[in-house]
PDB file of C-alpha atoms in Angstrom:
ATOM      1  CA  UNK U   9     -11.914  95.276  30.554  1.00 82.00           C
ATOM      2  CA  UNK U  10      -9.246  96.080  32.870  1.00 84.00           C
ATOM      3  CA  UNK U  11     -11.492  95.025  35.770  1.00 90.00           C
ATOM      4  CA  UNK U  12     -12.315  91.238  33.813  1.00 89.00           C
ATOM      5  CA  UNK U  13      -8.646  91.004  33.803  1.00 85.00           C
ATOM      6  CA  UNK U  14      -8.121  91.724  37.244  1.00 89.00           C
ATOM      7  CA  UNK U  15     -11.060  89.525  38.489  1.00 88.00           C
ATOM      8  CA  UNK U  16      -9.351  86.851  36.015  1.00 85.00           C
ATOM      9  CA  UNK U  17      -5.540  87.078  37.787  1.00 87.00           C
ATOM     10  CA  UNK U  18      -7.106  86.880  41.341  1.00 89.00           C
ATOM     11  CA  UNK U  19      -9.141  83.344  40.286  1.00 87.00           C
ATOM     12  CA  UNK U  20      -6.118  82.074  38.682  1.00 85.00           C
ATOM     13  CA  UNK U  21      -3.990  83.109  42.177  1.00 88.00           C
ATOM     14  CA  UNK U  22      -7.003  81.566  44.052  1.00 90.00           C
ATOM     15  CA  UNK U  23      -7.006  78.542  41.451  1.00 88.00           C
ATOM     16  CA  UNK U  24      -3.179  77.704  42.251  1.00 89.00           C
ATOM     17  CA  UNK U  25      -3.763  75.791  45.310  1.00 90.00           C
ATOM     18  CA  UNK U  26      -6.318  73.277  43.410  1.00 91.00           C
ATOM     19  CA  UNK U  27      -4.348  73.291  39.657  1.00 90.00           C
ATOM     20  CA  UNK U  28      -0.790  72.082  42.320  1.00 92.00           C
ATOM     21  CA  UNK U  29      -3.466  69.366  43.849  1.00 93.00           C
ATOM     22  CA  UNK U  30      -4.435  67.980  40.698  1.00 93.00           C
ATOM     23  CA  UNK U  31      -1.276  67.726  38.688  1.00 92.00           C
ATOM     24  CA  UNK U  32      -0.219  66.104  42.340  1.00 92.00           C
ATOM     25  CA  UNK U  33      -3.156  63.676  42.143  1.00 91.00           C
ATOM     26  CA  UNK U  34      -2.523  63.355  38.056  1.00 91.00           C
ATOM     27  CA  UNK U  35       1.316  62.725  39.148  1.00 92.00           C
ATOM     28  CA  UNK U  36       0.333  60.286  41.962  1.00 90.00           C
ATOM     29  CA  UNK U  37      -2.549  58.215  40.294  1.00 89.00           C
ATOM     30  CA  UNK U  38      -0.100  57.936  37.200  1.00 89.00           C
ATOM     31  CA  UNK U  39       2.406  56.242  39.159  1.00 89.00           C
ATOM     32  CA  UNK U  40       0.597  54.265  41.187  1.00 89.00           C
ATOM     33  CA  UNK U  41      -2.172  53.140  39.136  1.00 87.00           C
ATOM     34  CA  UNK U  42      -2.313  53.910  35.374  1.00 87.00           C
ATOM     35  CA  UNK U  43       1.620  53.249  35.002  1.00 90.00           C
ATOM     36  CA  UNK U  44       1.022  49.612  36.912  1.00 89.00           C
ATOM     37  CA  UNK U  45      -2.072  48.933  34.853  1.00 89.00           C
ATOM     38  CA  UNK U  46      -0.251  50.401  31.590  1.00 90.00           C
ATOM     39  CA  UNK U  47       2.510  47.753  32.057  1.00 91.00           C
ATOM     40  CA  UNK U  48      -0.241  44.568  32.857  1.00 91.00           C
ATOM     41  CA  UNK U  49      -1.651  45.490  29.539  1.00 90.00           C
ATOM     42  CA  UNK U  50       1.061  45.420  28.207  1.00 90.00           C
ATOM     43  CA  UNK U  51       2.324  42.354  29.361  1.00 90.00           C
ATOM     44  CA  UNK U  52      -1.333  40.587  29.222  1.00 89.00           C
ATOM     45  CA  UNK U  53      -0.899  41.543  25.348  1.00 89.00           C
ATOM     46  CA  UNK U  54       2.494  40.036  24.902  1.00 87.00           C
ATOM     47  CA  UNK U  55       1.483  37.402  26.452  1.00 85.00           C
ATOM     48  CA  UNK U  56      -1.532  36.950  24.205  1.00 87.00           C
ATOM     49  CA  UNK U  57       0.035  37.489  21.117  1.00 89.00           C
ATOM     50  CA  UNK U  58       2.873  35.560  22.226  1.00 85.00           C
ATOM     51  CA  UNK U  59       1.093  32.472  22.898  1.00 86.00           C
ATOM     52  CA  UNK U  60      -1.028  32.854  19.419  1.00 90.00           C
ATOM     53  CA  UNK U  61       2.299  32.807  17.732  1.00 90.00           C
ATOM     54  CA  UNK U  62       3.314  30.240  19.914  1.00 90.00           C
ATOM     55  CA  UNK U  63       0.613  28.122  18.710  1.00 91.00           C
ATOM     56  CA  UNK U  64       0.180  29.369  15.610  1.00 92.00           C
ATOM     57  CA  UNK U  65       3.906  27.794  15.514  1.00 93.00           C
ATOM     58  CA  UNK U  66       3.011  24.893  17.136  1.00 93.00           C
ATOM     59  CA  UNK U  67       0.046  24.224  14.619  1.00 94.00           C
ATOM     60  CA  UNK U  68       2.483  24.603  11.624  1.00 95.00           C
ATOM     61  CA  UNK U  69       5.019  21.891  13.114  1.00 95.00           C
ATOM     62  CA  UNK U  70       2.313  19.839  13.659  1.00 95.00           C
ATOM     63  CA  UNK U  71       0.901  20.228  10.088  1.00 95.00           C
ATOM     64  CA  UNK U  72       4.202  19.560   9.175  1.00 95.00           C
ATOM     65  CA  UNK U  73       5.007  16.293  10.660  1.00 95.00           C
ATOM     66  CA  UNK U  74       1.113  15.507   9.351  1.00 95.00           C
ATOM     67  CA  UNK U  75       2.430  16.021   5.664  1.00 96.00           C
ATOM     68  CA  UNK U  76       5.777  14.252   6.674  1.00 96.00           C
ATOM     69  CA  UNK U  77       3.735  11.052   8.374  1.00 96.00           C
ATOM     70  CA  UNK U  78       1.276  11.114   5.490  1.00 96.00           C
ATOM     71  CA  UNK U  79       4.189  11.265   2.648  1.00 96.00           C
ATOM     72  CA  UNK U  80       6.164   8.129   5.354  1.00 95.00           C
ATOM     73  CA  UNK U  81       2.367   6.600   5.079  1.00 96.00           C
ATOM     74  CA  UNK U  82       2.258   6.569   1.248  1.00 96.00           C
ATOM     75  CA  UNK U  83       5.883   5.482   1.114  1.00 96.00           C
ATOM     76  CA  UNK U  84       5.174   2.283   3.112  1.00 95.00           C
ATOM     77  CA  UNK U  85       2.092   1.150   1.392  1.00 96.00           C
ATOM     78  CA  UNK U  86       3.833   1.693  -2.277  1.00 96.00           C
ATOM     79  CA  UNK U  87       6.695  -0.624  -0.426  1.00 96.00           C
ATOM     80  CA  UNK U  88       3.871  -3.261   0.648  1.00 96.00           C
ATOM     81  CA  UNK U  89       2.126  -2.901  -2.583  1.00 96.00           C
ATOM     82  CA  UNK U  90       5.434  -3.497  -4.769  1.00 96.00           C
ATOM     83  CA  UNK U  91       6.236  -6.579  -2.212  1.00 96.00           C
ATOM     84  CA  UNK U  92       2.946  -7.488  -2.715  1.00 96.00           C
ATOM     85  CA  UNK U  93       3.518  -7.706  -6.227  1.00 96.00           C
ATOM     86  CA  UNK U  94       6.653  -9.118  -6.531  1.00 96.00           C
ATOM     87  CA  UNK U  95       5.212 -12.608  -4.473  1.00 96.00           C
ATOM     88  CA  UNK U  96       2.063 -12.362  -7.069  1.00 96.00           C
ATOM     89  CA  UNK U  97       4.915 -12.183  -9.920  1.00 96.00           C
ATOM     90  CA  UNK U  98       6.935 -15.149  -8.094  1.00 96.00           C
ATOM     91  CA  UNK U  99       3.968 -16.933  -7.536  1.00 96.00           C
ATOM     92  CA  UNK U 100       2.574 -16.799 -11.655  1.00 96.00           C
ATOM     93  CA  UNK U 101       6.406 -17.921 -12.338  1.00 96.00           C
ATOM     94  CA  UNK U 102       6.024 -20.769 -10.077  1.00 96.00           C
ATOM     95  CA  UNK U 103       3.165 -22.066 -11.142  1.00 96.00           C
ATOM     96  CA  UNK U 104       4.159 -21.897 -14.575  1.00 96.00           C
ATOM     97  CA  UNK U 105       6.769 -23.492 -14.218  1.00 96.00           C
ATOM     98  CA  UNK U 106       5.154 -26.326 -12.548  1.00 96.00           C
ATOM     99  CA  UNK U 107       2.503 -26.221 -15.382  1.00 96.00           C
ATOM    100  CA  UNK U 108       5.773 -26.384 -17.835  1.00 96.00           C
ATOM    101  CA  UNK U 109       7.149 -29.264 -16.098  1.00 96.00           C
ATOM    102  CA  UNK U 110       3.913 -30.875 -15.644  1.00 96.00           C
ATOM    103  CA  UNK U 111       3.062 -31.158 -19.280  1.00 96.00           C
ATOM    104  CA  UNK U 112       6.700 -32.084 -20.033  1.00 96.00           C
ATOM    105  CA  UNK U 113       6.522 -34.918 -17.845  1.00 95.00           C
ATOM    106  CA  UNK U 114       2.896 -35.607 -19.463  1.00 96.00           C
ATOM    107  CA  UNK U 115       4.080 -35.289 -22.959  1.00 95.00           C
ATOM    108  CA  UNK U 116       7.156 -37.507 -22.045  1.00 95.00           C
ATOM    109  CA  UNK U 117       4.569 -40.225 -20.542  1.00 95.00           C
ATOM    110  CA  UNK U 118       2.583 -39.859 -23.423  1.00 96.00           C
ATOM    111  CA  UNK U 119       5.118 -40.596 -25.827  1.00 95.00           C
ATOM    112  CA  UNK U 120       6.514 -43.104 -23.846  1.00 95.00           C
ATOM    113  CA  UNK U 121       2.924 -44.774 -24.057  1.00 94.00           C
ATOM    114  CA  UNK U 122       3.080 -44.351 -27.593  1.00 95.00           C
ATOM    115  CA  UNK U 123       5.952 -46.116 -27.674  1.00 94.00           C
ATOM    116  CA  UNK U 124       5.118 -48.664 -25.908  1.00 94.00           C
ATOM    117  CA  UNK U 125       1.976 -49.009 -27.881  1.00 94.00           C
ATOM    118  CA  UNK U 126       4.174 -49.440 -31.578  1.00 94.00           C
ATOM    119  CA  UNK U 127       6.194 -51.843 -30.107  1.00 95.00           C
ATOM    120  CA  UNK U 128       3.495 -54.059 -28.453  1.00 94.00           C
ATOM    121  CA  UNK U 129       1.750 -53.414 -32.035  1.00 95.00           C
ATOM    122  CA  UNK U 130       4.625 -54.663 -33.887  1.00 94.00           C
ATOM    123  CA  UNK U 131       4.796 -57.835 -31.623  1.00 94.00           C
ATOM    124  CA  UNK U 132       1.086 -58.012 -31.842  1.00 94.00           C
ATOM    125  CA  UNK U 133       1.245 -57.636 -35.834  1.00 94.00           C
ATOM    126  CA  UNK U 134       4.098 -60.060 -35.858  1.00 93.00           C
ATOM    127  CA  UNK U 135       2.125 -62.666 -33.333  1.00 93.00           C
ATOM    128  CA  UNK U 136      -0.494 -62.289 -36.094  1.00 92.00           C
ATOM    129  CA  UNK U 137       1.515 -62.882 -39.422  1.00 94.00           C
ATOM    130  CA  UNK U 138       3.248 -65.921 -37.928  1.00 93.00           C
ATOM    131  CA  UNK U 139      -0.016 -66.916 -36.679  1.00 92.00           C
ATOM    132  CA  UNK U 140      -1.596 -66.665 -39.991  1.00 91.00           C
ATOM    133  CA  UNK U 141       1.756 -67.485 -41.491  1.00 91.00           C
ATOM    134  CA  UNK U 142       1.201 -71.309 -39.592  1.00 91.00           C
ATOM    135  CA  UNK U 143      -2.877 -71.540 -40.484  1.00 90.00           C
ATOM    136  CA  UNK U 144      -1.800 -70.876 -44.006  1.00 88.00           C
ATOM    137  CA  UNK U 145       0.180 -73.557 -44.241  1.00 88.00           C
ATOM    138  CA  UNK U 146      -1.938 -75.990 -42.001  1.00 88.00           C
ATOM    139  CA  UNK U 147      -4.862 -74.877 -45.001  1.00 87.00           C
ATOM    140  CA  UNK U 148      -2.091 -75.451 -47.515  1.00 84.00           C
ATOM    141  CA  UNK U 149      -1.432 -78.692 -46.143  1.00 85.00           C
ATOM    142  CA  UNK U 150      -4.929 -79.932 -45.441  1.00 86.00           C
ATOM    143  CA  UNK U 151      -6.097 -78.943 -48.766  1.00 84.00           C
ATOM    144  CA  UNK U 152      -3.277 -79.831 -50.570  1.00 83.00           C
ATOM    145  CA  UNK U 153      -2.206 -83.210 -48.615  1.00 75.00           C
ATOM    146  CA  UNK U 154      -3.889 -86.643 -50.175  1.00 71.00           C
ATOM    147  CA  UNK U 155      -6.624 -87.604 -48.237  1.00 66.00           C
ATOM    148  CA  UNK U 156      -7.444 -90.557 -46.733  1.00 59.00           C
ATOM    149  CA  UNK U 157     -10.757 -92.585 -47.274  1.00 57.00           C
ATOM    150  CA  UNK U 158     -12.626 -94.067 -44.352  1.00 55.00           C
ATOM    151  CA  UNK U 159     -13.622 -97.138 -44.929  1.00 54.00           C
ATOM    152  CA  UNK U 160     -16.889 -98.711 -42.985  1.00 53.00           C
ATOM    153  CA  UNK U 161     -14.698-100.951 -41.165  1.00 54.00           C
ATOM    154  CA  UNK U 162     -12.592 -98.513 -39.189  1.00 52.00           C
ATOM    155  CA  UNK U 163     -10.148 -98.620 -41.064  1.00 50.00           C
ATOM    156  CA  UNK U 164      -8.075 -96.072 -43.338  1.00 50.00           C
ATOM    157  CA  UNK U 165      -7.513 -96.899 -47.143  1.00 50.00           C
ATOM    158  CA  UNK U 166      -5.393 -95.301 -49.346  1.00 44.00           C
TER     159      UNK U 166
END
C-alpha cells in the first residue's frame, strides 16, 4: 500500500504544474469572459423585466384614462340627453300653451258670435213682431173698415 501511496504523492507533485494552469485559466476565463457575460445577463434581464413593468405600467395608465374617458363619455351624453329633454319639455309647454291660447281666443270668438247672433235675433224677432204687429192691423183694418161698393159706372158708392 505504501508503494500506491508513494506512486500517488509523485502524480500529485507531477500534477501541480497543470492543477496551477487551470485554476490560472479558471481565474482568467472568469474575469474576462464569464464575469463580463454574467453582468450582460444580468443587465439584459433588468432590462427585460424592467421594460415589462414598464409597460405593464404603461398599459394600466392607459386602461385608466380608458375608464376615465369612458366615465367623461357617459357624463356628456347624460348632459346631451337631459338638454335634450329639457327643449322636448319646453317645446310640449309651448305648444300647449299656444293650444291654450288658441282655443281661448276660439272660445272668445265663438261666444262673441253667439252674441252677435242673440242680438241680431232679437232685432230680427223684433223686425218680425212689428212687422206682423203692422199686417195685423192693416187685416184689422181691411176687414174691419166699411167697404166701399163699385158701382158699374166707375164710380164708388157708399
Amino acid at each position: 500500500m505504501g508503494q500506491i501511496f508513494s506512486q500517488l504523492g509523485q502524480l500529485l507533485v507531477q500534477s501541480i504544474p497543470t492543477i496551477v494552469i487551470v485554476l490560472f485559466l479558471v481565474a482568467f476565463l472568469n474575469r474576462l469572459f464569464f464575469k463580463p457575460l454574467s453582468q450582460t445577463l444580468d443587465a439584459r434581464t433588468k432590462a427585460t423585466t424592467g421594460a415589462i413593468t414598464e409597460a405593464r405600467e404603461q398599459a394600466e395608465r392607459a386602461e385608466s384614462k380608458l375608464r376615465d374617458y369612458e366615465k367623461a363619455m357617459q357624463a356628456a351624453r347624460q348632459e346631451i340627453y337631459q338638454h335634450r329633454e329639457d327643449a322636448r319639455r319646453k317645446g310640449l309647454e309651448e305648444r300647449d300653451r299656444r293650444i291654450r291660447e288658441a282655443r281661448d281666443r276660439a272660445e272668445a270668438m265663438v261666444k262673441e258670435a253667439q252674441a252677435s247672433l242673440e242680438n241680431e235675433t232679437a232685432m230680427v224677432k223684433a223686425q218680425l213682431r212689428a212687422a206682423a204687429e203692422a199686417l195685423a192691423a192693416e187685416v184689422a183694418e181691411s176687414l174691419f173698415a166699411p167697404r166701399a161698393i163699385e158701382s158699374g159706372q166707375g164710380g164708388l158708392q157708399a
